[in-house]
Coordinates of C-alpha atoms in Angstrom, one line a residue:
V1 CA -5.6 14.5 -28.1
H2 CA -8.5 16.2 -26.2
G3 CA -8.3 16.9 -22.5
Q4 CA -11.4 17.3 -20.3
G5 CA -11.8 20.4 -18.2
G6 CA -13.8 20.5 -15.0
V7 CA -12.8 17.0 -13.8
K8 CA -12.5 16.7 -10.0
F9 CA -10.0 14.0 -8.9
Q10 CA -10.4 12.4 -5.5
N11 CA -8.5 9.5 -4.1
W12 CA -10.5 6.4 -3.0
A13 CA -10.7 7.4 0.7
K14 CA -11.8 10.9 -0.3
T15 CA -9.1 12.3 1.9
Y16 CA -7.3 14.2 -0.9
G17 CA -8.3 15.7 -4.2
S18 CA -7.5 18.2 -6.9
S19 CA -9.0 19.9 -9.9
P20 CA -6.7 19.3 -12.9
E21 CA -6.9 22.0 -15.6
L22 CA -7.1 19.2 -18.2
Y23 CA -7.7 15.5 -17.7
F24 CA -6.6 13.0 -20.3
Q25 CA -7.2 9.3 -21.0
P26 CA -4.7 8.4 -23.7
T27 CA -4.8 5.1 -25.6
S28 CA -1.2 5.0 -27.0
V29 CA 2.3 6.2 -26.5
E30 CA 1.9 8.7 -29.4
E31 CA -1.0 10.3 -27.6
I32 CA 1.0 10.6 -24.3
R33 CA 3.8 12.2 -26.3
E34 CA 1.3 14.8 -27.7
I35 CA 0.2 15.6 -24.1
L36 CA 3.8 16.0 -22.9
D37 CA 4.4 18.3 -25.9
M38 CA 1.4 20.4 -25.0
A39 CA 2.6 20.5 -21.4
R40 CA 6.0 21.7 -22.4
Q41 CA 4.6 24.5 -24.7
R42 CA 2.2 25.7 -21.9
N43 CA 4.8 25.2 -19.1
K44 CA 2.4 22.8 -17.3
R45 CA 3.2 19.9 -14.9
V46 CA 1.9 16.4 -15.5
K47 CA 0.7 13.8 -13.1
V48 CA -0.2 10.2 -13.9
V49 CA -2.9 8.4 -11.9
G50 CA -4.0 4.8 -11.9
G51 CA -6.6 3.5 -9.5
G52 CA -6.3 6.6 -7.2
H53 CA -6.1 4.4 -4.1
S54 CA -3.1 6.1 -2.4
P55 CA -4.2 7.7 0.8
S56 CA -2.1 10.8 0.2
D57 CA -1.8 13.6 -2.3
I58 CA 0.9 11.8 -4.3
A59 CA -1.2 11.9 -7.5
C60 CA -2.8 15.3 -7.1
T61 CA -2.2 18.2 -9.5
D62 CA -3.9 21.4 -10.7
D63 CA -2.2 21.2 -14.1
F64 CA -2.5 18.1 -16.5
M65 CA -3.6 14.7 -15.2
I66 CA -3.2 11.5 -17.2
Q67 CA -5.4 8.6 -16.3
M68 CA -3.9 5.4 -17.7
G69 CA -7.0 3.3 -17.6
K70 CA -7.3 2.9 -21.4
M71 CA -3.7 1.5 -21.6
N72 CA -4.5 -1.7 -19.9
R73 CA -3.7 -4.6 -22.2
V74 CA -1.7 -7.8 -21.6
L75 CA 1.0 -7.6 -24.2
K76 CA 2.9 -10.8 -23.8
V77 CA 2.8 -14.0 -21.7
D78 CA 6.1 -16.0 -21.7
K79 CA 5.2 -19.3 -20.2
E80 CA 8.8 -20.6 -20.3
K81 CA 10.2 -17.7 -18.3
Q82 CA 6.9 -17.4 -16.4
Q83 CA 6.8 -13.6 -17.2
V84 CA 4.0 -11.3 -18.3
T85 CA 4.4 -7.9 -20.0
V86 CA 1.5 -5.5 -19.5
E87 CA 0.6 -1.9 -20.2
G88 CA 1.1 0.3 -17.1
G89 CA -2.6 1.1 -16.7
I90 CA -3.8 -2.4 -16.3
F91 CA -5.5 -3.0 -12.9
L92 CA -4.1 -6.0 -11.0
S93 CA -7.7 -7.2 -10.5
D94 CA -7.8 -7.8 -14.3
L95 CA -4.2 -9.1 -14.5
N96 CA -4.9 -11.7 -11.8
I97 CA -7.7 -13.2 -13.9
E98 CA -5.6 -13.1 -17.1
L99 CA -2.7 -14.8 -15.3
S100 CA -4.9 -17.6 -13.9
K101 CA -6.0 -18.4 -17.5
H102 CA -2.3 -19.2 -18.3
G103 CA -1.7 -21.1 -15.0
L104 CA 0.3 -18.3 -13.5
A105 CA 0.1 -15.9 -10.6
L106 CA 2.0 -13.1 -8.8
A107 CA 3.9 -14.5 -5.8
N108 CA 2.6 -11.7 -3.6
L109 CA -0.1 -9.0 -3.8
G110 CA -1.2 -6.1 -1.7
A111 CA -4.6 -6.0 0.0
V112 CA -6.3 -4.2 -2.9
S113 CA -6.2 -5.1 -6.6
E114 CA -8.2 -2.1 -8.0
V115 CA -4.8 -0.5 -8.6
S116 CA -2.7 -0.1 -11.7
A117 CA 0.5 -2.0 -12.4
A118 CA 2.6 1.2 -12.8
G119 CA 1.1 2.7 -9.6
V120 CA 1.6 -0.4 -7.5
I121 CA 5.4 -0.4 -8.2
G122 CA 5.6 3.4 -8.1
T123 CA 4.6 3.6 -4.5
G124 CA 6.2 0.4 -3.2
T125 CA 3.1 -1.6 -2.5
H126 CA 3.7 -4.5 -0.2
N127 CA 2.0 -7.4 1.6
T128 CA 3.5 -9.8 4.1
G129 CA 5.9 -12.7 4.0
I130 CA 9.5 -12.6 5.2
K131 CA 10.7 -14.6 2.2
H132 CA 8.9 -12.2 -0.1
G133 CA 9.9 -8.7 -1.1
I134 CA 7.6 -5.7 -1.8
L135 CA 5.8 -5.8 -5.2
P136 CA 8.5 -3.8 -7.1
T137 CA 10.9 -6.8 -6.5
Q138 CA 8.7 -8.8 -8.8
V139 CA 9.5 -6.5 -11.7
A140 CA 11.8 -8.0 -14.3
A141 CA 11.8 -5.1 -16.8
L142 CA 9.9 -1.9 -17.7
T143 CA 9.7 0.8 -20.3
L144 CA 9.7 4.5 -19.4
L145 CA 8.6 7.4 -21.4
T146 CA 10.6 10.4 -20.3
A147 CA 9.8 14.1 -20.2
S148 CA 11.6 14.6 -23.5
G149 CA 9.5 11.9 -25.2
D150 CA 12.1 9.2 -25.4
I151 CA 11.4 5.6 -24.6
L152 CA 13.8 3.9 -22.3
E153 CA 14.0 0.1 -21.9
C154 CA 15.0 -0.8 -18.4
S155 CA 16.1 -4.0 -16.7
E156 CA 19.0 -5.2 -14.5
S157 CA 21.1 -5.5 -17.7
I158 CA 19.8 -2.5 -19.7
N159 CA 19.9 1.0 -18.1
P160 CA 20.4 -0.7 -14.6
D161 CA 20.6 2.5 -12.6
I162 CA 17.4 3.8 -14.1
F163 CA 15.8 0.4 -13.5
Q164 CA 16.7 0.5 -9.8
A165 CA 15.2 4.0 -9.6
A166 CA 12.1 3.2 -11.7
C167 CA 11.1 0.1 -9.8
L168 CA 9.9 2.5 -7.1
H169 CA 9.5 5.7 -9.2
L170 CA 7.1 7.9 -7.2
G171 CA 5.7 9.0 -10.6
C172 CA 8.5 11.5 -11.0
L173 CA 10.9 9.9 -13.5
G174 CA 8.6 9.7 -16.5
I175 CA 5.6 7.6 -17.4
V176 CA 5.8 3.8 -17.0
V177 CA 4.3 2.5 -20.3
T178 CA 4.9 -1.2 -19.8
V179 CA 5.9 -3.5 -16.9
T180 CA 7.2 -7.1 -17.1
F181 CA 6.4 -9.1 -14.0
Q182 CA 8.2 -12.3 -12.9
C183 CA 5.4 -14.7 -12.1
V184 CA 5.1 -18.1 -10.4
P185 CA 2.9 -21.1 -11.2
Q186 CA -0.7 -20.6 -10.1
F187 CA -1.4 -21.6 -6.5
H188 CA -4.1 -21.8 -3.8
L189 CA -3.7 -20.5 -0.3
H190 CA -5.0 -21.9 3.0
E191 CA -5.7 -19.1 5.4
V192 CA -6.1 -19.8 9.1
T193 CA -7.0 -17.0 11.5
F194 CA -6.9 -17.5 15.3
P195 CA -6.9 -15.4 18.5
S196 CA -3.8 -14.8 20.5
T197 CA -2.3 -12.1 22.8
L198 CA 0.3 -9.4 22.0
T199 CA 2.7 -10.8 24.6
E200 CA 2.6 -14.3 23.1
V201 CA 3.1 -13.1 19.5
L202 CA 5.9 -10.7 20.3
D203 CA 7.7 -13.3 22.5
H204 CA 7.5 -16.0 19.8
L205 CA 7.8 -13.8 16.7
D206 CA 10.5 -15.9 15.1
D207 CA 8.4 -19.1 15.5
H208 CA 5.4 -17.5 13.8
L209 CA 7.6 -16.2 10.9
K210 CA 9.0 -19.7 10.4
R211 CA 5.6 -21.4 10.7
S212 CA 3.8 -19.6 7.9
Q213 CA 5.0 -18.2 4.6
Y214 CA 2.6 -15.2 4.7
F215 CA 2.3 -14.5 8.4
R216 CA 0.8 -11.3 9.7
F217 CA -1.2 -10.2 12.8
L218 CA -3.7 -7.6 13.8
W219 CA -3.4 -6.0 17.2
F220 CA -6.5 -4.4 18.8
P221 CA -5.3 -1.1 20.5
H222 CA -6.4 -0.5 24.1
S223 CA -6.2 -4.3 24.7
E224 CA -3.9 -7.3 24.6
N225 CA -6.0 -8.9 21.9
V226 CA -4.3 -10.1 18.7
S227 CA -5.7 -11.9 15.6
V228 CA -3.0 -14.1 14.0
I229 CA -3.3 -14.8 10.3
Y230 CA -1.4 -17.6 8.5
Q231 CA -1.6 -18.0 4.8
D232 CA 0.2 -21.0 3.1
P233 CA 0.1 -22.7 -0.3
T234 CA -2.2 -25.8 -0.3
N235 CA -3.5 -28.5 -2.6
K236 CA -6.8 -28.7 -0.7
P237 CA -10.1 -27.8 -2.5
P238 CA -11.5 -24.2 -2.1
S239 CA -13.7 -23.7 1.0
S240 CA -15.0 -20.6 2.8
S241 CA -16.5 -19.8 6.1
T242 CA -17.5 -16.2 5.5
S243 CA -21.1 -14.9 5.9
W244 CA -22.8 -11.8 4.8
L245 CA -24.4 -11.4 8.3
W246 CA -21.0 -11.3 10.1
D247 CA -19.0 -9.6 7.4
Y248 CA -21.4 -6.8 6.5
A249 CA -24.3 -6.5 8.9
V250 CA -21.9 -6.7 12.0
G251 CA -18.4 -6.1 10.6
Y252 CA -19.4 -3.1 8.6
Y253 CA -22.8 -1.5 9.3
L254 CA -22.8 -2.0 13.0
L255 CA -19.2 -1.0 13.4
E256 CA -19.6 2.1 11.3
F257 CA -22.5 3.2 13.4
L258 CA -20.7 2.6 16.7
L259 CA -17.6 4.4 15.5
W260 CA -19.7 7.4 14.5
I261 CA -21.2 7.4 18.1
S262 CA -17.6 7.2 19.4
T263 CA -16.8 10.6 17.7
F264 CA -19.0 12.1 20.4
V265 CA -17.8 9.8 23.3
P266 CA -14.2 8.9 22.4
R267 CA -13.6 6.6 25.3
L268 CA -16.1 4.2 23.7
V269 CA -13.3 3.2 21.2
C270 CA -11.6 1.0 23.8
W271 CA -14.8 -0.9 24.3
I272 CA -15.6 -1.1 20.6
N273 CA -12.2 -2.6 19.9
R274 CA -12.6 -5.3 22.5
F275 CA -16.3 -6.0 21.6
F276 CA -15.5 -6.5 18.0
F277 CA -12.5 -8.7 18.8
W278 CA -14.8 -10.9 20.9
L279 CA -17.5 -10.8 18.2
L280 CA -15.5 -11.5 15.1
F281 CA -12.0 -12.6 15.9
S282 CA -12.1 -14.7 19.0
S283 CA -12.5 -18.1 17.2
R284 CA -10.5 -20.0 14.6
V285 CA -11.5 -19.4 11.0
E286 CA -10.3 -21.1 7.9
N287 CA -10.6 -20.3 4.2
I288 CA -9.1 -21.8 1.0
A289 CA -9.1 -20.1 -2.4
I290 CA -6.9 -19.1 -5.3
S291 CA -4.0 -17.0 -4.1
Y292 CA -5.3 -13.6 -5.2
K293 CA -8.6 -14.0 -3.5
I294 CA -6.9 -14.7 -0.2
F295 CA -4.3 -11.9 -0.6
N296 CA -7.0 -9.3 -1.4
Y297 CA -9.6 -8.2 1.0
E298 CA -12.3 -5.6 0.7
C299 CA -11.5 -2.2 2.2
R300 CA -15.0 -1.1 3.1
F301 CA -14.2 1.9 5.2
K302 CA -13.0 5.3 4.1
Q303 CA -10.0 5.9 6.3
H304 CA -6.8 7.7 7.2
V305 CA -3.7 5.5 7.2
Q306 CA -0.1 5.5 8.2
D307 CA 2.3 2.7 7.4
W308 CA 6.0 2.7 8.2
A309 CA 8.6 0.0 7.8
I310 CA 11.1 -0.5 10.7
P311 CA 14.0 -3.0 11.0
I312 CA 12.4 -6.4 11.8
E313 CA 14.4 -6.7 15.1
K314 CA 12.7 -3.6 16.4
T315 CA 9.2 -5.0 16.1
K316 CA 8.7 -5.8 19.7
E317 CA 10.1 -2.6 21.2
A318 CA 8.2 -0.3 18.8
L319 CA 4.9 -2.0 19.3
L320 CA 5.1 -2.1 23.1
E321 CA 6.1 1.6 23.0
L322 CA 3.0 2.4 21.0
K323 CA 0.9 0.4 23.4
A324 CA 2.4 2.2 26.4
A325 CA 1.8 5.6 24.7
L326 CA -1.9 4.8 24.3
E327 CA -2.2 3.5 27.9
N328 CA -0.4 6.6 29.3
N329 CA -2.5 9.1 27.5
P330 CA -6.3 8.5 27.9
K331 CA -7.0 11.2 25.3
L332 CA -5.3 9.2 22.6
V333 CA -7.8 6.8 20.9
A334 CA -6.9 4.3 18.2
H335 CA -9.2 2.3 16.0
Y336 CA -8.5 -1.4 15.4
P337 CA -6.6 -2.9 13.9
V338 CA -2.9 -2.1 13.9
E339 CA -1.8 -4.4 11.1
V340 CA 1.7 -5.8 11.4
R341 CA 3.3 -7.4 8.3
F342 CA 6.8 -8.4 7.3
A343 CA 8.9 -8.1 4.1
R344 CA 12.3 -9.3 2.9
G345 CA 15.1 -6.8 2.4
D346 CA 15.9 -5.7 -1.2
E347 CA 18.1 -3.4 -3.3
V348 CA 15.4 -1.1 -4.7
W349 CA 16.8 2.4 -4.0
L350 CA 13.7 4.0 -2.4
S351 CA 12.2 0.8 -1.0
P352 CA 11.4 1.1 2.7
C353 CA 13.0 -2.4 2.9
F354 CA 16.2 -1.3 1.3
Q355 CA 19.0 -3.6 2.5
R356 CA 17.1 -4.8 5.6
D357 CA 14.3 -7.3 6.5
S358 CA 11.4 -5.1 7.7
C359 CA 8.3 -5.0 9.8
Y360 CA 5.5 -2.8 8.5
M361 CA 3.2 -1.3 11.2
N362 CA 0.0 0.0 9.7
I363 CA -2.2 2.3 11.8
I364 CA -5.7 3.4 10.9
M365 CA -8.4 5.9 11.7
Y366 CA -11.8 5.3 10.0
R367 CA -14.1 8.0 8.8
P368 CA -17.6 6.8 9.7
Y369 CA -20.1 8.2 7.3
G370 CA -17.3 10.4 5.9
K371 CA -16.8 12.1 9.3
N372 CA -13.2 13.0 10.2
V373 CA -12.1 11.7 13.6
P374 CA -9.4 13.6 15.5
R375 CA -6.1 11.8 14.8
L376 CA -3.3 14.3 14.9
N377 CA -1.9 13.4 18.3
Y378 CA -2.1 9.6 17.6
W379 CA -0.3 10.3 14.2
L380 CA 2.5 12.3 15.7
T381 CA 3.0 9.8 18.6
Y382 CA 3.2 7.0 16.1
E383 CA 5.6 8.8 13.7
G384 CA 7.8 9.7 16.6
I385 CA 8.1 6.1 17.6
M386 CA 8.7 5.0 14.0
K387 CA 11.5 7.5 13.5
K388 CA 13.1 6.5 16.8
Y389 CA 13.4 2.9 15.6
G390 CA 14.8 3.9 12.1
G391 CA 11.5 3.8 10.3
R392 CA 10.7 4.7 6.7
P393 CA 7.2 5.7 5.6
H394 CA 5.2 3.9 2.9
W395 CA 5.3 6.2 -0.1
A396 CA 1.6 6.0 -0.9
K397 CA 0.5 7.0 2.6
A398 CA 0.4 10.5 4.2
H399 CA 3.5 11.3 6.3
S400 CA 5.2 14.5 7.5
C401 CA 8.8 13.7 6.3
T402 CA 10.9 16.1 4.2
R403 CA 14.1 15.7 2.1
K404 CA 16.2 16.0 5.2
D405 CA 14.5 12.9 6.7
F406 CA 14.8 10.9 3.4
E407 CA 18.5 11.7 3.1
K408 CA 19.0 10.1 6.5
M409 CA 16.7 7.2 5.9
Y410 CA 17.9 6.1 2.4
P411 CA 21.5 5.5 1.6
A412 CA 20.7 5.6 -2.1
F413 CA 18.6 8.8 -2.0
P414 CA 21.3 10.9 -3.7
K415 CA 21.5 8.3 -6.6
F416 CA 17.7 8.5 -7.1
C417 CA 17.8 12.3 -7.1
S418 CA 20.6 12.4 -9.8
V419 CA 18.6 10.0 -12.0
R420 CA 15.4 12.1 -11.5
E421 CA 17.3 15.4 -12.3
K422 CA 18.7 13.8 -15.5
L423 CA 15.4 12.4 -16.7
D424 CA 13.2 15.3 -15.7
P425 CA 15.4 18.4 -15.4
T426 CA 12.5 20.9 -15.5
G427 CA 10.4 19.0 -12.9
M428 CA 7.5 18.3 -15.3
F429 CA 6.4 15.3 -13.2
L430 CA 6.6 17.0 -9.7
N431 CA 3.7 18.2 -7.6
T432 CA 3.3 19.5 -4.0
Y433 CA 3.8 16.0 -2.4
L434 CA 7.0 15.5 -4.4
E435 CA 8.4 19.0 -3.7
K436 CA 8.5 18.1 0.0
V437 CA 10.4 14.9 -0.9
F438 CA 13.0 16.6 -3.2
Y439 CA 13.3 20.2 -1.9

């Protein structure tokens, strides 16, 4: 196995990067074993990366980096059980197309599919839908290659403790070689987007949650404006009302230019948020397409992101407190949108939805033309509110939490730590991000 030197790794948003000593793209389990042997001999750490989409340094390392892109096959489709077994490096964008050939689909997907199967579960990727869990809850089984080179089969009946840990593994238990997903029959979604106000949505939250299977909303900071999005299964034929002019010329190029100007005149952000709501979100829009095309949307902007999950019953208080904080501090500016999504409680040890139905509140600051916009005060204000309401951060996103925080947030944190210490006693799969989590 030959590793490349001089490779510079950067995440998609170009907010984090590293220069691994050696960069590998293995094609088999045997090759990965050789890399792990070499790492042991040279006392090096190993990090595995998929699509590099995580807006944090969770995948960064200066030692050995393994990119799993060449281990991307569909290994088995079980139509009877509606399950698919894939190699950990397959991108969901490829898997979606393969599944549709067999009349199957994943019941829920995140916003982006240029991400690997093992990476998606490793960071606890989620979408929305109070009857749906985060993506790791769709995992029926997986195989894990440990630091010692052993292969472990894991499911609810085989190695159940390791399975509960590995369903959201943070890349620190070993290398996920295969994943078996529980699928559903292929389906189309009817998406309806319409304007509302923050007061209306928060006062009738239960109604919205009941009315649509995949309900979420976008709040435009510095205003009352909200865009409500309903997505529901349908038998109607595909149709679309999108246009290049509005999506790109206005929604991307003009917005990026105006956001860049606002870096010199920050108070413009309030007006930009309101202007774009009026321009792009103030009328009803409908789209119908195969499920993955509706779940996925194009992230055009490089951006800084935070995304925490709080108990669902705290949604209104937390959002109103964030709104008040922005109103009371004119120096705090917040780009649109604050995206609010919902997920069912689960039993995955490190899931932000562990044992509670949750509301995810995603905040964003764009980087127009790659320029960094001051965000620290906004970030700290938001984190303070999330912690106050019992929040847990999305593992893929940047956050300031340490082991002390996680011990309070996660009842099963000690269990996860004991599995990690057993599977990787020398810390081969750790990096700077994970040291903050575990030490």
